[in-house]
PDB file of C-alpha atoms in Angstrom:
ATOM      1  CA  UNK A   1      20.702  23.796  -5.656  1.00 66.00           C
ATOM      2  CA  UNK A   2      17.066  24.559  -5.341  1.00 74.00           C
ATOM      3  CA  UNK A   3      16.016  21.271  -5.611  1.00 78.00           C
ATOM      4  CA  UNK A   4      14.510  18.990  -2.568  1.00 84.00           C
ATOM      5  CA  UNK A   5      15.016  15.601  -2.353  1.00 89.00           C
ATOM      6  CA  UNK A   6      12.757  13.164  -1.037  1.00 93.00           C
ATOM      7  CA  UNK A   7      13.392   9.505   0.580  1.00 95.00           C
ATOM      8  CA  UNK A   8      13.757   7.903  -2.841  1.00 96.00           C
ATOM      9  CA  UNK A   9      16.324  10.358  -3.778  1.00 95.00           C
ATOM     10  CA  UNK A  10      18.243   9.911  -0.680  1.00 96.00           C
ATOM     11  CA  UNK A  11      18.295   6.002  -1.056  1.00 96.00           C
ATOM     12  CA  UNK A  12      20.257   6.426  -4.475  1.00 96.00           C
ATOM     13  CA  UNK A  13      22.397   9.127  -3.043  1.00 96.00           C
ATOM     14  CA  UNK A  14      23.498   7.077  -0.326  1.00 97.00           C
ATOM     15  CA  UNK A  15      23.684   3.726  -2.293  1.00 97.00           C
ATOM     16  CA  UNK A  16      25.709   5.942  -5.242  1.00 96.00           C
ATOM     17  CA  UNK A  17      28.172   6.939  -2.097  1.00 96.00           C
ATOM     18  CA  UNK A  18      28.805   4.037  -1.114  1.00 96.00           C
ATOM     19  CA  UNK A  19      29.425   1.961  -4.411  1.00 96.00           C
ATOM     20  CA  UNK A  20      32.223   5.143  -4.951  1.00 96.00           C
ATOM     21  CA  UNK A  21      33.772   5.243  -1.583  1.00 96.00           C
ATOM     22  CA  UNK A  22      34.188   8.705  -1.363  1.00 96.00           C
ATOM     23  CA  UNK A  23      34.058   9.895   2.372  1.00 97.00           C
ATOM     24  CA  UNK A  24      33.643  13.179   1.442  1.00 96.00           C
ATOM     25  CA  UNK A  25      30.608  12.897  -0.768  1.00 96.00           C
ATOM     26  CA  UNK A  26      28.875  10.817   1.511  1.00 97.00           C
ATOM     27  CA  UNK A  27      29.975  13.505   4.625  1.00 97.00           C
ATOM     28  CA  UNK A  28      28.238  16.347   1.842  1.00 96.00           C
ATOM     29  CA  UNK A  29      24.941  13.887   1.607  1.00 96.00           C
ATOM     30  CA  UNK A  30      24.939  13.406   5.153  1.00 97.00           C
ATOM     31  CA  UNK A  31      24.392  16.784   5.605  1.00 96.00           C
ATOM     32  CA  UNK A  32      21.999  17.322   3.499  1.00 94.00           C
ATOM     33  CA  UNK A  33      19.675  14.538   4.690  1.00 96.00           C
ATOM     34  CA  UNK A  34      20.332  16.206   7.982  1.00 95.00           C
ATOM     35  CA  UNK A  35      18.859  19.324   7.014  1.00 93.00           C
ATOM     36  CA  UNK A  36      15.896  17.097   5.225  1.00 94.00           C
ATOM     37  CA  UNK A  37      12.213  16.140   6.486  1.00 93.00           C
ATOM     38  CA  UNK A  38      13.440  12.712   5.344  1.00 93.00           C
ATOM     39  CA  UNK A  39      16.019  13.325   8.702  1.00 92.00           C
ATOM     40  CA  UNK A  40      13.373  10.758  11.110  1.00 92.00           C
ATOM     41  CA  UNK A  41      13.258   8.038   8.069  1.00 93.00           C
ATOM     42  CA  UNK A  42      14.679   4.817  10.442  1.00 94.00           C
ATOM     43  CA  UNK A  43      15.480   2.913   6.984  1.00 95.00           C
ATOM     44  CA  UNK A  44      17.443   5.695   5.586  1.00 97.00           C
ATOM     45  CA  UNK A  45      19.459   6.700   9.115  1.00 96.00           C
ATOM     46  CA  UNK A  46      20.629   2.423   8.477  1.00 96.00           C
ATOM     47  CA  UNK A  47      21.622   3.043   4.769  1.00 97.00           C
ATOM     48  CA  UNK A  48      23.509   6.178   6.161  1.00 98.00           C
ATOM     49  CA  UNK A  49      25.081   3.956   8.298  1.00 98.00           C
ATOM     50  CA  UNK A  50      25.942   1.467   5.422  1.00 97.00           C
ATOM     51  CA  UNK A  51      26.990   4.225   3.121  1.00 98.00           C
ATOM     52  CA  UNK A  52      29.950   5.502   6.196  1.00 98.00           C
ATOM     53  CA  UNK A  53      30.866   1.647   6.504  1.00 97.00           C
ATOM     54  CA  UNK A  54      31.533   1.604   3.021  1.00 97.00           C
ATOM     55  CA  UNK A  55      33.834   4.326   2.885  1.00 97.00           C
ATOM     56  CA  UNK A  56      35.550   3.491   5.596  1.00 97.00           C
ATOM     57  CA  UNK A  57      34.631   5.624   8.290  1.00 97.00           C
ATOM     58  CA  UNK A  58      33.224   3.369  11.076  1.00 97.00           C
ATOM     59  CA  UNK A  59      33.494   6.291  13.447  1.00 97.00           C
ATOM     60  CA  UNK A  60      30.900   8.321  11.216  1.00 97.00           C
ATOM     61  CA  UNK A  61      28.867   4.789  11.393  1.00 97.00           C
ATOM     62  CA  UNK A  62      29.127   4.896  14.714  1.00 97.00           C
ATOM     63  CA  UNK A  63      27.932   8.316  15.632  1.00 97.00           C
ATOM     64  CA  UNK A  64      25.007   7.853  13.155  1.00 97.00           C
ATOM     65  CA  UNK A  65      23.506   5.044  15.140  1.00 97.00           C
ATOM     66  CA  UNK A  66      24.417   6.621  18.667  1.00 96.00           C
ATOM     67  CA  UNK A  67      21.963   9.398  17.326  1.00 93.00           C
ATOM     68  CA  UNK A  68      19.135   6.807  16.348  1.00 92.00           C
ATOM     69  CA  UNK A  69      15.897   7.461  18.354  1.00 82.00           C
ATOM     70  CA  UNK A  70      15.502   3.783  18.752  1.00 72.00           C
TER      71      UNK A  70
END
């Protein structure tokens, strides 16, 4: 809380999520990156999309890259 994280931070959140396979953590990180400036960053929307195949959730995955600009 109170604390902004920037693209570097996101990388090791996502990476951390998906080493630990836990959906729900990655679903809470998600959401914060959402709500991010980092939000546009093209390399971090693929390690989202790494992080959700990780877990499991290709559906997640899959609506992740339907949303890519490009």
């Amino acid at each position: 809380q109170g604390i902004v994280a920037d693209a570097q931070c996101f990388d090791m959140l996502f990476e951390l999520c998906a080493n630990s396979k836990k959906l729900e953590d990655a679903k809470k990180v998600h959401d914060y990156f959402l709500r991010s400036k980092c939000r546009s960053d093209l390399g971090l929307s693929n390690k989202v999309i790494n992080m959700y195949s990780k877990c499991g959730s290709m559906t997640d995955a899959r609506r992740v890259f339907d949303h890519m600009r490009d």
